[in-house]
Tab-separated table of C-alpha atoms in Angstrom:
chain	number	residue	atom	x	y	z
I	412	UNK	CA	10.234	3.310	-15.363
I	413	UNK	CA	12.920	1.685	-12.810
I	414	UNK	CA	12.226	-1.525	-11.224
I	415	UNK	CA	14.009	-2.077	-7.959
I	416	UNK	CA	13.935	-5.426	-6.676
I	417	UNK	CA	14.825	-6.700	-3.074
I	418	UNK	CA	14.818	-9.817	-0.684
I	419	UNK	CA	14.588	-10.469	2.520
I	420	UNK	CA	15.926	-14.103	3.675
I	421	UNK	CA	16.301	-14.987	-0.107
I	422	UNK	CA	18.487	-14.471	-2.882
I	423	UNK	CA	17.629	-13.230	-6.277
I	424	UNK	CA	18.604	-15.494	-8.813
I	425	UNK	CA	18.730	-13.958	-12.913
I	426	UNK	CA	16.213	-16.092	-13.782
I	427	UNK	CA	13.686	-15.065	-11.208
I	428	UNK	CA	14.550	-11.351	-11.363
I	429	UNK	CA	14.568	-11.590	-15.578
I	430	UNK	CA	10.789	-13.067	-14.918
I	431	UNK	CA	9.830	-10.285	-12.422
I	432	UNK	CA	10.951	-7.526	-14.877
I	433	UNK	CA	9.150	-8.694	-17.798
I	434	UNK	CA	6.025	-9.378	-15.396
I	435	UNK	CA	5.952	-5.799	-14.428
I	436	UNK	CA	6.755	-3.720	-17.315
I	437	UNK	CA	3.417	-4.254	-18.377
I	438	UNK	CA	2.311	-1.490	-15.340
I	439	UNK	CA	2.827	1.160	-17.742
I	440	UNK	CA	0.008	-0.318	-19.973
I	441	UNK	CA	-1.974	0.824	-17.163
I	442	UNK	CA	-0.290	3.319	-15.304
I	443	UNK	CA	1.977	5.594	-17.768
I	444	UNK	CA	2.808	8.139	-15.164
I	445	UNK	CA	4.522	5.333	-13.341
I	446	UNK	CA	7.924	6.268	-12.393
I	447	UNK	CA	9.321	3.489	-10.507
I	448	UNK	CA	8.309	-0.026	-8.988
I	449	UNK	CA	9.275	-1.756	-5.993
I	450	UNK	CA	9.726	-5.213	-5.556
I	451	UNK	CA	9.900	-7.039	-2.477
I	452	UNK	CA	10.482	-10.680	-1.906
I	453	UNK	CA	10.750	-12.289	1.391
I	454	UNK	CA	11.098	-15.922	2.116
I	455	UNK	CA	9.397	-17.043	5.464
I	456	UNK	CA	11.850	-19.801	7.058
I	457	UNK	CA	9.470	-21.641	9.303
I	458	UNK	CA	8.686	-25.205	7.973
I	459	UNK	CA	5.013	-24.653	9.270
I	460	UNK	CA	4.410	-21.600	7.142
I	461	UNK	CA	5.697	-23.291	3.921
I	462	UNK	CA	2.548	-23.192	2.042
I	463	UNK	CA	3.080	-19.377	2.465
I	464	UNK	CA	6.658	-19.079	2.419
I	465	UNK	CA	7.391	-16.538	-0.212
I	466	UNK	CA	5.812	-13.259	-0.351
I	467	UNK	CA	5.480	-10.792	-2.763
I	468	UNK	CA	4.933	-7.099	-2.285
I	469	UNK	CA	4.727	-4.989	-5.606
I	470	UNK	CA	4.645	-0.923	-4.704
I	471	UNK	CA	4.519	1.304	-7.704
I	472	UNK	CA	5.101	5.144	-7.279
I	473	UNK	CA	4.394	7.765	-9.902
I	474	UNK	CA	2.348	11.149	-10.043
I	475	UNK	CA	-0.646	9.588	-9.025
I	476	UNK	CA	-1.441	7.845	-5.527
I	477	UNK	CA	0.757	5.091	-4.402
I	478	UNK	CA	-0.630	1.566	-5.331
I	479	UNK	CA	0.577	-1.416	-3.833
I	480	UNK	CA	-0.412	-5.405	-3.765
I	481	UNK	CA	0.966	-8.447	-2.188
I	482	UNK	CA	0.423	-12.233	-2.138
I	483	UNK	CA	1.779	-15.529	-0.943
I	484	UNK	CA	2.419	-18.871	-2.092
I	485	UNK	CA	4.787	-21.847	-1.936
I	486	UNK	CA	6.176	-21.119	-5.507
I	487	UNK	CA	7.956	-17.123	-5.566
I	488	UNK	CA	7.036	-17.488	-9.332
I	489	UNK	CA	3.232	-17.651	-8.755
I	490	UNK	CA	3.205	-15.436	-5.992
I	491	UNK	CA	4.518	-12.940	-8.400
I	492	UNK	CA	1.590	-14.022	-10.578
I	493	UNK	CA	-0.917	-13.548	-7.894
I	494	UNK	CA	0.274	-10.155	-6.693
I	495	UNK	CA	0.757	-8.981	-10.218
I	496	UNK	CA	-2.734	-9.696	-11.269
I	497	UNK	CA	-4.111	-7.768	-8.053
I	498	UNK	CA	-1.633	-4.654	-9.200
I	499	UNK	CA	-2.758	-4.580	-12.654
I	500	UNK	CA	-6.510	-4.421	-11.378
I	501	UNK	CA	-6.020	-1.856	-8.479
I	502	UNK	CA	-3.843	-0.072	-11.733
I	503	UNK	CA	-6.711	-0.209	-13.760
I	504	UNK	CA	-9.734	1.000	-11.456
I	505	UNK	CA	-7.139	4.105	-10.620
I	506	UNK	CA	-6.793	4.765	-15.018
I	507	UNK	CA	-10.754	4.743	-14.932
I	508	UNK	CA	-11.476	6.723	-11.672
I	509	UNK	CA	-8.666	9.731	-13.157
I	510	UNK	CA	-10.845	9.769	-16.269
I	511	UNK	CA	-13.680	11.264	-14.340
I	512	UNK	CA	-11.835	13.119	-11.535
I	513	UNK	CA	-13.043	16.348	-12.363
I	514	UNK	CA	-16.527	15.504	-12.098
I	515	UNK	CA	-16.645	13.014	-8.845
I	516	UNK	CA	-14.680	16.578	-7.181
I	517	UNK	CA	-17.170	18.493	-7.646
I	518	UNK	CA	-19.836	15.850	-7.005
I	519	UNK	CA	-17.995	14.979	-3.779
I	520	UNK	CA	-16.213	17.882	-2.565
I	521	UNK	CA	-17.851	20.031	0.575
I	522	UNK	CA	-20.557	17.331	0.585
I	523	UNK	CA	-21.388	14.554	3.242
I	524	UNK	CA	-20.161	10.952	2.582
I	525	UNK	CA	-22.271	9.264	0.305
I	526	UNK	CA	-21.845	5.640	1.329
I	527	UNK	CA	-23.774	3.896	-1.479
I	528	UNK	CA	-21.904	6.094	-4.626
I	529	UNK	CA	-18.660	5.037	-2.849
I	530	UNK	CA	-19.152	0.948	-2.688
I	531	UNK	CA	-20.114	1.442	-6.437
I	532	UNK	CA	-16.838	2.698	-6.943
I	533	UNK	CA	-14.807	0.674	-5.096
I	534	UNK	CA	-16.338	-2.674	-6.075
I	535	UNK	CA	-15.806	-1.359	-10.813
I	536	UNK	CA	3.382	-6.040	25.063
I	537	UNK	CA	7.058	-6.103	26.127
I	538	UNK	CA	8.839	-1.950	26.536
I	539	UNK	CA	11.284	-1.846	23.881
I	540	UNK	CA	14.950	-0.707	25.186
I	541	UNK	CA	15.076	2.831	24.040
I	542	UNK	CA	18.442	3.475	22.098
I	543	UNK	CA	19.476	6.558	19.515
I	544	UNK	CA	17.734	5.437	16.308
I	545	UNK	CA	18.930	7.609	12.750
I	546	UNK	CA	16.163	9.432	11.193
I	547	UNK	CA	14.072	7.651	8.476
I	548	UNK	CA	13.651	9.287	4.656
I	549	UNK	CA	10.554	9.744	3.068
I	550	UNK	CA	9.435	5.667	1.556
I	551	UNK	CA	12.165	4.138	3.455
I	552	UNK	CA	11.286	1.343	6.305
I	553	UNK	CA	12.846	-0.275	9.538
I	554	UNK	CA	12.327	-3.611	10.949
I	555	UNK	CA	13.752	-3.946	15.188
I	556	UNK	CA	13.473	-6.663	17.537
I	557	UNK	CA	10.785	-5.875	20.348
I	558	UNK	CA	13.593	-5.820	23.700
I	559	UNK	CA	14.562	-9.597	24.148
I	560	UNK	CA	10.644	-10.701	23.002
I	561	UNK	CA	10.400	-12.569	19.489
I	562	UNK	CA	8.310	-9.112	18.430
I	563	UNK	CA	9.297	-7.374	15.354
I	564	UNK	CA	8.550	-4.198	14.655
I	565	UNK	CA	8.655	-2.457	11.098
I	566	UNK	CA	8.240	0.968	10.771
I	567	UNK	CA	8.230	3.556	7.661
I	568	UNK	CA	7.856	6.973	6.969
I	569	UNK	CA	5.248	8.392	4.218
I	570	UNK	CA	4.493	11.888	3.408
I	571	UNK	CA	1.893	13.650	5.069
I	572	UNK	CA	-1.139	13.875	2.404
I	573	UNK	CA	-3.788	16.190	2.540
I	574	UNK	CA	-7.159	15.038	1.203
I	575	UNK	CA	-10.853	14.635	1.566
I	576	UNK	CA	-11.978	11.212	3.441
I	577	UNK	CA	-13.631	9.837	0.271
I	578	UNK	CA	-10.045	9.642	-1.565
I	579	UNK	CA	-8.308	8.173	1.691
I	580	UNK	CA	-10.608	5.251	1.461
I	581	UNK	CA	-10.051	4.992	-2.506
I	582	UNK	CA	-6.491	4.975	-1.756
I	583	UNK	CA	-6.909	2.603	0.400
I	584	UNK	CA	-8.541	0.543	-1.462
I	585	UNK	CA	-5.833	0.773	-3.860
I	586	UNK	CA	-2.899	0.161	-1.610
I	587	UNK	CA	-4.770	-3.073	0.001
I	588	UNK	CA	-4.400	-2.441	3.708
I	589	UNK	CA	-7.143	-2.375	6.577
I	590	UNK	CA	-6.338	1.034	6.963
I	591	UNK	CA	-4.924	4.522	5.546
I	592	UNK	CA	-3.259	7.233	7.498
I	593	UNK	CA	-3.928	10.739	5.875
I	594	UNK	CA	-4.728	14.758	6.719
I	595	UNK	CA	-7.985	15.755	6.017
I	596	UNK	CA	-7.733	18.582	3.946
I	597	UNK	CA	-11.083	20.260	5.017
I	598	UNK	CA	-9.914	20.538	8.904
I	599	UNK	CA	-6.469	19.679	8.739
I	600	UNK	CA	-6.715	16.994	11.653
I	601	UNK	CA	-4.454	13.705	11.472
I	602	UNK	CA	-6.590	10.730	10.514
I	603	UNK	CA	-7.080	6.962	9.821
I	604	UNK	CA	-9.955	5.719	7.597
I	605	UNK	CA	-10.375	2.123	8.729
I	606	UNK	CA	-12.361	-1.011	7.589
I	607	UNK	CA	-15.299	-2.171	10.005
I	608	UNK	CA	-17.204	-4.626	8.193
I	609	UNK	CA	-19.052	-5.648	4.886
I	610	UNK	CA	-18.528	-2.773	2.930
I	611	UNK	CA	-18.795	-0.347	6.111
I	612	UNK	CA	-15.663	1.866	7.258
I	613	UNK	CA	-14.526	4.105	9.710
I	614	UNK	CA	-12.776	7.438	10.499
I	615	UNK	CA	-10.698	8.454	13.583
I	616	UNK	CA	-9.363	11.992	14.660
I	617	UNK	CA	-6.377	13.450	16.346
I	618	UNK	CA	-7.471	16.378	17.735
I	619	UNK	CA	-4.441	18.578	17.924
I	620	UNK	CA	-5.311	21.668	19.723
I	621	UNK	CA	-2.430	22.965	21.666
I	622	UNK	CA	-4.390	23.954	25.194
């Protein structure tokens, strides 16, 4: 398994990075199909954010679905903590949820949403000056200055998945974000499955029809 470690606004001392490696090798105690790991440090500069200055963003990628965690602190070295402990659990609800794959399928697949069965589981603006831009690869992200504004944007490029709406909210789930961009494999639209509130989400469309 390859750990990749970068920084943003920081340097990586040997100590730090010797720590991070020995923190994370212990994904494949949960995750042996994990092929690589991605670590991401960035140090926030502002005085007023110190009690957040370093982040921690921990992304492994295997044969599975992408899982990802991130935290915050003053101290890089409990960040790391904090972030790793959040992997290892996302890590282990995905181990437990492949054991029974085959049967939540069939349990789940052509049928409506079922709500309650899925909380069980889941609980166990300034124009920007327009300029030639190279094309992104597949994982790999960009971070631009909004025109003359203090805006940054950071965009990335994933793959295009095709699944049913009950994995794009497990996925979710496991990748921590608000939301999850995804192709529903029973109509083939582009959607977003998106929190709402309480343990309520929601699910929005393109409709693509050429007319």
């Amino acid at each position: 398994m390859d750990i990749i470690i970068n920084a943003r606004n920081a340097e990586i001392h040997p100590n730090f990075r010797e720590y991070v490696e020995e923190k994370v090798a212990k994904v494949e105690q949960f995750y042996p199909r994990a092929r690589r790991v991605a670590v991401e440090l960035n140090h926030e500069r502002n005085p007023r954010q110190a009690d957040t200055a370093e982040r921690i963003e921990l992304t492994v990628y295997g044969k599975g679905p992408v899982i990802r965690a991130e935290a915050s602190s003053s101290d890089r070295y409990a960040a790391v903590d904090i972030a790793a402990g959040k992997l290892f659990e996302r890590l282990r609800r995905a181990r437990d949820r492949a054991k029974d794959h085959h049967r939540l399928h069939a349990e789940v697949e052509g049928q409506p949403l079922d709500i309650d069965a899925l909380k069980s589981d889941l609980r166990n603006d300034a124009k920007p000056v327009e300029k030639e831009k190279p094309a992104l690869k597949i994982g790999e992200a960009r971070e631009e200055q909004l025109g003359d504004s203090p805006v940054i944007v950071r965009e990335k490029l994933h793959e295009a998945d095709r699944m049913s709406v009950s994995d794009a909210l497990y996925q979710m789930e496991l990748v921590g974000h608000p939301f999850f961009l995804f192709i529903d494999s029973q109509t083939d639209q582009p959607c977003v499955v998106y929190h709402r509130h309480g343990w309520t989400y929601g699910v929005l469309r393109l409709n693509i029809e050429v007319k």
